[in-house]
């Protein structure tokens, strides 16, 4: 099978974070500070990524600003001619820190926001962060760096879609990603609290369409589909091990940020293997490449070249088998794993299990 080069590296430099979002994509078992890769180890990873053909690096976490060596990592990535993006909560993003990161070669910043109103946003984040985020957005715009923003959508904030778009436009965002929650990690633990009803989702999609007509020439808007209500799965990562790779805080190399949840796989570590070998030859990266691994109905399905069998993480978490047809698919024998959740939505579900608490 002809391998393609990875386009992007997601560098999860830490799992530490001041926020406690109940939909966080970090694994339930968060890595401690003492298990994080050292500065020199991360510098090696970045150089190896560039040699492998990676074009972009996205520094994320947790909260990457908690790494005091972040500027060194950004500078190394820039010197390796990578496009460098920072994904942040904005907490700790002072004017001085922005200047240092900009001087190091940072290209853009993606700032998260939880809701349009401060009270709701702070409730979702489990931290009084909304005003600090507004200040961070102002500092980013003043610095001249491009401001991109993202919102994870779920039952608690879907009714504010138009208001959130207006807020991000007011804060100066050039691009906004509206990402309906994906139910793995902490979001799966909180699925009863986060999963919206179909009617709420339809209303939110209508609000998005209205906002697109009103603001589409002022801000780039992206709507990430909520696959629980689709008939077919999304082409997760455009296929396993095809587009990008993630390096977790402890050095494990993953095909996507959630794949550490697949307990049936063992993932190689950059402390023991170089990045090129892991991408090209590791059992974990080759586990679901191509089509030979697929069971029926996927193997003979005409959609296998469209959705690549769907999400392997979702398949494992909902069926216990990472090879299974994604339960989102209407032809999957495990479709009941989705329909049962949709059918048992409790509008009065108990309070969130907050990340890291």
Coordinates of C-alpha atoms in Angstrom, one line a residue:
X1 CA 0.0 0.0 0.0
X2 CA 1.3 3.4 -1.0
X3 CA 1.7 5.6 2.1
X4 CA 1.1 9.3 2.1
X5 CA 3.1 11.8 4.2
X6 CA 1.4 13.2 7.2
X7 CA 0.2 16.8 6.8
X8 CA -0.2 17.9 10.4
X9 CA 1.2 17.2 13.8
X10 CA -0.9 17.7 16.9
X11 CA 1.6 18.3 19.7
X12 CA -0.2 17.7 23.0
X13 CA 2.5 19.2 25.2
X14 CA 0.6 18.8 28.5
X15 CA -2.7 17.6 29.9
X16 CA -2.6 20.2 32.7
X17 CA -5.3 22.8 32.3
X18 CA -7.1 25.5 34.4
X19 CA -10.5 24.5 32.8
X20 CA -12.5 21.5 33.6
X21 CA -14.7 21.2 30.5
X22 CA -17.0 18.1 30.7
X23 CA -16.6 17.5 26.9
X24 CA -12.8 17.5 26.9
X25 CA -11.2 15.2 24.3
X26 CA -8.3 14.3 26.6
X27 CA -8.4 10.8 28.0
X28 CA -10.0 10.0 31.3
X29 CA -6.5 9.1 32.6
X30 CA -4.6 12.4 32.3
X31 CA -0.8 12.4 32.2
X32 CA 0.9 14.1 35.1
X33 CA 3.5 16.8 34.7
X34 CA 6.4 14.4 35.7
X35 CA 5.5 12.1 32.7
X36 CA 5.6 14.9 30.1
X37 CA 8.3 14.9 27.4
X38 CA 11.2 17.1 28.2
X39 CA 12.1 20.2 26.2
X40 CA 14.9 18.3 24.3
X41 CA 12.5 15.4 23.5
X42 CA 9.9 17.8 22.1
X43 CA 12.6 19.6 20.0
X44 CA 13.6 16.2 18.6
X45 CA 10.0 15.4 17.8
X46 CA 9.5 18.7 15.9
X47 CA 12.6 18.2 13.8
X48 CA 11.6 14.6 13.0
X49 CA 8.1 15.7 12.0
X50 CA 9.5 18.3 9.6
X51 CA 11.9 15.6 8.1
X52 CA 8.9 13.3 7.7
X53 CA 7.0 15.9 5.6
X54 CA 4.7 17.5 8.2
X55 CA 3.7 21.0 7.1
X56 CA 1.7 22.2 10.2
X57 CA 2.1 21.8 14.0
X58 CA -0.7 22.6 16.4
X59 CA 0.4 23.1 20.0
X60 CA -2.4 22.0 22.3
X61 CA -3.1 20.3 25.6
X62 CA -4.6 20.7 28.1
X63 CA -3.3 24.2 28.2
X64 CA 0.0 24.6 26.3
X65 CA 0.7 27.9 27.9
X66 CA 1.5 26.0 31.1
X67 CA 4.7 24.8 29.4
X68 CA 7.4 27.4 30.2
X69 CA 9.4 26.2 27.2
X70 CA 6.6 26.8 24.7
X71 CA 8.4 29.7 23.1
X72 CA 11.5 27.4 22.5
X73 CA 9.2 24.8 20.9
X74 CA 7.5 27.4 18.7
X75 CA 10.9 28.7 17.6
X76 CA 12.1 25.3 16.7
X77 CA 9.0 24.5 14.7
X78 CA 9.3 27.8 12.8
X79 CA 13.0 27.2 12.1
X80 CA 12.0 23.8 10.7
X81 CA 9.6 25.8 8.3
X82 CA 6.4 24.5 9.9
X83 CA 3.2 26.5 10.1
X84 CA 2.7 27.0 13.8
X85 CA -0.7 27.3 15.4
X86 CA -1.5 27.6 19.2
X87 CA -4.8 26.1 20.5
X88 CA -5.5 27.7 23.9
X89 CA -8.0 28.6 26.5
X90 CA -6.4 32.0 26.7
X91 CA -5.8 31.7 30.4
X92 CA -2.3 33.1 31.0
X93 CA -2.0 34.7 27.6
X94 CA -0.6 38.1 28.7
X95 CA 0.7 40.8 26.3
X96 CA 4.3 39.8 27.2
X97 CA 3.6 36.1 26.5
X98 CA 2.0 36.9 23.1
X99 CA 4.9 39.1 22.2
X100 CA 7.4 36.3 23.1
X101 CA 5.4 33.7 21.1
X102 CA 5.1 36.1 18.1
X103 CA 8.8 36.8 18.2
X104 CA 9.4 33.1 18.2
X105 CA 7.5 32.7 15.0
X106 CA 3.9 31.8 16.0
X107 CA 1.6 32.1 13.0
X108 CA -1.9 32.0 14.5
X109 CA -3.9 31.4 17.7
X110 CA -7.1 29.4 18.1
X111 CA -9.0 30.5 21.2
X112 CA -11.8 28.4 22.7
X113 CA -15.1 29.8 24.1
X114 CA -17.8 27.9 25.9
X115 CA -20.9 30.0 25.5
X116 CA -22.1 33.5 24.6
X117 CA -23.0 34.5 28.1
X118 CA -20.4 34.7 30.9
X119 CA -22.5 32.8 33.5
X120 CA -23.2 29.9 31.2
X121 CA -19.6 29.8 29.8
X122 CA -18.1 29.7 33.3
X123 CA -20.5 27.0 34.4
X124 CA -19.5 24.8 31.5
X125 CA -15.8 25.5 31.9
X126 CA -15.9 24.9 35.7
X127 CA -13.8 28.0 36.0
X128 CA -14.4 31.8 35.8
X129 CA -12.7 32.1 32.4
X130 CA -15.0 34.0 30.1
X131 CA -13.8 37.5 30.9
X132 CA -10.2 36.3 30.8
X133 CA -10.9 34.9 27.3
X134 CA -12.3 38.3 26.2
X135 CA -9.2 40.0 27.3
X136 CA -7.0 37.4 25.6
X137 CA -8.9 37.9 22.3
X138 CA -8.3 41.6 22.6
X139 CA -4.6 41.1 23.1
X140 CA -4.3 38.7 20.2
X141 CA -6.0 41.1 17.8
X142 CA -3.8 44.0 19.1
X143 CA -0.7 41.9 18.5
X144 CA -1.6 41.5 14.8
X145 CA -1.7 37.7 15.0
X146 CA -4.7 36.0 13.3
X147 CA -7.5 35.1 15.8
X148 CA -9.4 31.9 15.1
X149 CA -11.9 30.6 17.6
X150 CA -13.7 27.4 18.4
X151 CA -16.9 26.3 20.3
X152 CA -17.8 22.8 21.3
X153 CA -21.6 22.6 20.8
X154 CA -23.8 20.5 23.1
X155 CA -27.2 20.6 24.8
X156 CA -26.2 23.4 27.2
X157 CA -25.2 25.9 24.6
X158 CA -26.8 25.0 21.3
X159 CA -29.5 27.6 21.9
X160 CA -26.9 30.3 21.7
X161 CA -25.4 29.5 18.3
X162 CA -26.2 32.9 16.7
X163 CA -25.2 34.8 19.8
X164 CA -21.8 32.9 19.9
X165 CA -21.1 33.7 16.3
X166 CA -21.9 37.4 17.0
X167 CA -19.7 37.3 20.1
X168 CA -16.7 35.8 18.2
X169 CA -17.2 38.4 15.4
X170 CA -17.3 41.2 18.0
X171 CA -14.0 39.8 19.6
X172 CA -12.3 40.0 16.2
X173 CA -12.2 36.4 15.1
X174 CA -11.4 35.7 11.4
X175 CA -12.6 32.1 11.6
X176 CA -14.9 30.2 13.9
X177 CA -15.2 26.4 14.1
X178 CA -18.6 25.2 15.5
X179 CA -17.8 21.7 16.5
X180 CA -20.7 19.5 17.7
X181 CA -19.4 17.4 20.6
X182 CA -17.8 14.1 19.8
X183 CA -18.6 11.5 22.4
X184 CA -15.3 10.0 23.6
X185 CA -13.1 10.8 26.6
X186 CA -14.9 13.1 29.0
X187 CA -17.7 13.8 26.6
X188 CA -18.7 10.1 26.6
X189 CA -18.7 10.1 30.4
X190 CA -21.1 13.0 30.3
X191 CA -23.1 11.9 27.3
X192 CA -26.4 12.0 29.2
X193 CA -25.7 15.6 30.2
X194 CA -24.4 16.8 26.8
X195 CA -26.4 15.0 24.1
X196 CA -29.0 17.2 22.6
X197 CA -32.4 16.2 21.2
X198 CA -32.8 16.1 17.4
X199 CA -35.2 19.1 17.5
X200 CA -32.6 21.2 19.4
X201 CA -30.0 20.3 16.8
X202 CA -32.3 21.3 13.9
X203 CA -33.0 24.6 15.5
X204 CA -29.3 25.2 16.0
X205 CA -28.6 24.3 12.3
X206 CA -31.2 26.8 11.2
X207 CA -29.6 29.4 13.4
X208 CA -26.2 28.7 11.9
X209 CA -27.7 29.1 8.4
X210 CA -29.2 32.4 9.3
X211 CA -25.9 33.6 10.7
X212 CA -24.1 32.4 7.6
X213 CA -26.3 34.6 5.5
X214 CA -25.8 37.6 7.9
X215 CA -22.1 37.3 8.6
X216 CA -20.6 34.9 6.0
X217 CA -18.6 37.7 4.3
X218 CA -17.2 38.9 7.6
X219 CA -16.0 35.6 9.3
X220 CA -15.3 32.1 8.0
X221 CA -17.7 29.7 9.7
X222 CA -17.4 26.0 9.9
X223 CA -20.1 23.6 11.1
X224 CA -18.8 20.2 12.2
X225 CA -21.6 17.6 11.9
X226 CA -23.1 15.9 14.9
X227 CA -22.8 12.3 13.7
X228 CA -25.1 10.7 16.3
X229 CA -28.0 12.0 14.2
X230 CA -26.5 11.1 10.8
X231 CA -27.2 7.9 8.7
X232 CA -23.6 7.5 7.9
X233 CA -20.3 8.1 9.8
X234 CA -17.9 10.9 9.0
X235 CA -14.6 10.1 7.3
X236 CA -12.8 10.4 10.6
X237 CA -9.3 11.9 10.0
X238 CA -9.8 11.0 6.3
X239 CA -8.8 7.5 7.1
X240 CA -6.7 6.0 9.9
X241 CA -3.0 7.0 9.6
X242 CA -3.5 9.0 6.4
X243 CA -3.6 12.7 7.3
X244 CA -2.0 13.5 10.6
X245 CA -0.5 12.2 13.8
X246 CA -0.7 13.2 17.5
X247 CA 2.1 13.1 20.0
X248 CA 0.7 12.8 23.6
X249 CA 2.3 14.4 26.6
X250 CA 4.1 11.2 27.5
X251 CA 5.5 10.7 24.0
X252 CA 3.1 8.1 22.7
X253 CA 2.3 8.6 19.0
X254 CA -1.4 8.3 18.0
X255 CA -3.3 8.4 14.7
X256 CA -5.7 10.9 16.3
X257 CA -6.2 12.6 19.7
X258 CA -8.7 10.1 21.0
X259 CA -7.1 6.8 19.9
X260 CA -5.4 6.2 23.2
X261 CA -8.9 5.1 24.3
X262 CA -8.5 1.9 22.1
X263 CA -7.2 -0.4 24.7
X264 CA -6.7 -3.3 22.2
X265 CA -3.8 -1.4 20.6
X266 CA -0.4 -0.6 21.9
X267 CA 1.1 2.7 20.7
X268 CA 4.8 3.3 20.2
X269 CA 6.7 6.1 22.0
X270 CA 9.1 8.6 20.6
X271 CA 11.4 7.9 23.5
X272 CA 11.9 4.5 22.0
X273 CA 11.2 4.8 18.2
X274 CA 11.7 7.5 15.7
X275 CA 8.7 9.2 14.2
X276 CA 9.2 8.0 10.7
X277 CA 9.3 4.4 11.7
X278 CA 6.2 4.8 13.8
X279 CA 4.3 6.4 10.9
X280 CA 5.4 3.9 8.3
X281 CA 5.8 0.6 10.1
X282 CA 4.2 0.5 13.6
X283 CA 1.4 -2.0 14.1
X284 CA -0.9 0.7 15.6
X285 CA -0.6 3.0 12.5
X286 CA -1.1 0.1 10.1
X287 CA -4.0 -1.5 12.0
X288 CA -6.8 0.2 10.1
X289 CA -5.1 1.4 6.9
X290 CA -6.6 0.4 3.6
X291 CA -9.6 -1.9 3.5
X292 CA -8.4 -5.5 4.3
X293 CA -9.1 -5.0 8.1
X294 CA -12.8 -4.2 7.5
X295 CA -15.5 -6.7 8.4
X296 CA -18.9 -6.7 6.7
X297 CA -20.9 -4.7 6.0
X298 CA -18.0 -2.2 5.5
X299 CA -15.7 -4.4 3.4
X300 CA -18.1 -4.7 0.4
X301 CA -19.8 -1.3 1.0
X302 CA -19.5 1.3 -1.8
X303 CA -19.1 4.0 0.9
X304 CA -15.8 2.5 2.2
X305 CA -13.9 4.9 0.1
X306 CA -16.0 7.8 1.4
X307 CA -16.0 7.3 5.2
X308 CA -13.2 4.6 5.6
X309 CA -15.5 2.7 7.9
X310 CA -16.0 5.6 10.2
X311 CA -14.4 6.3 13.6
X312 CA -12.3 3.5 15.1
X313 CA -12.3 5.2 18.6
X314 CA -16.1 5.4 18.6
X315 CA -16.4 1.8 17.4
X316 CA -14.2 0.6 20.3
X317 CA -15.8 2.7 22.9
X318 CA -19.4 1.7 22.0
X319 CA -18.8 -1.9 21.0
X320 CA -15.6 -3.0 22.5
X321 CA -14.2 -3.9 19.1
X322 CA -12.2 -1.3 17.2
X323 CA -12.7 -3.2 13.9
X324 CA -16.5 -3.0 14.1
X325 CA -18.6 -0.9 11.8
X326 CA -19.0 2.6 13.3
X327 CA -22.4 2.4 15.2
X328 CA -23.4 5.7 13.6
X329 CA -23.9 3.9 10.2
X330 CA -27.5 2.8 9.6
X331 CA -26.2 -0.5 8.3
X332 CA -24.0 -1.3 11.3
X333 CA -25.2 -4.2 13.5
X334 CA -24.3 -2.0 16.4
X335 CA -26.5 0.9 15.4
X336 CA -28.5 0.3 18.6
X337 CA -25.6 1.7 20.6
X338 CA -26.5 5.1 19.2
X339 CA -30.2 4.8 19.0
X340 CA -30.4 3.7 22.6
X341 CA -28.5 6.8 23.8
X342 CA -30.7 9.1 21.6
X343 CA -33.9 7.4 23.0
X344 CA -32.8 7.7 26.6
X345 CA -31.9 11.4 26.7
X346 CA -32.7 12.8 30.1
X347 CA -33.3 16.5 30.1
X348 CA -32.7 16.5 33.9
X349 CA -29.6 14.5 34.0
X350 CA -27.4 15.1 37.0
X351 CA -24.5 17.6 37.1
X352 CA -21.4 17.1 34.9
X353 CA -18.5 15.0 35.8
X354 CA -15.9 17.7 35.3
X355 CA -12.6 17.0 33.7
X356 CA -9.8 16.5 36.1
X357 CA -11.9 16.7 39.2

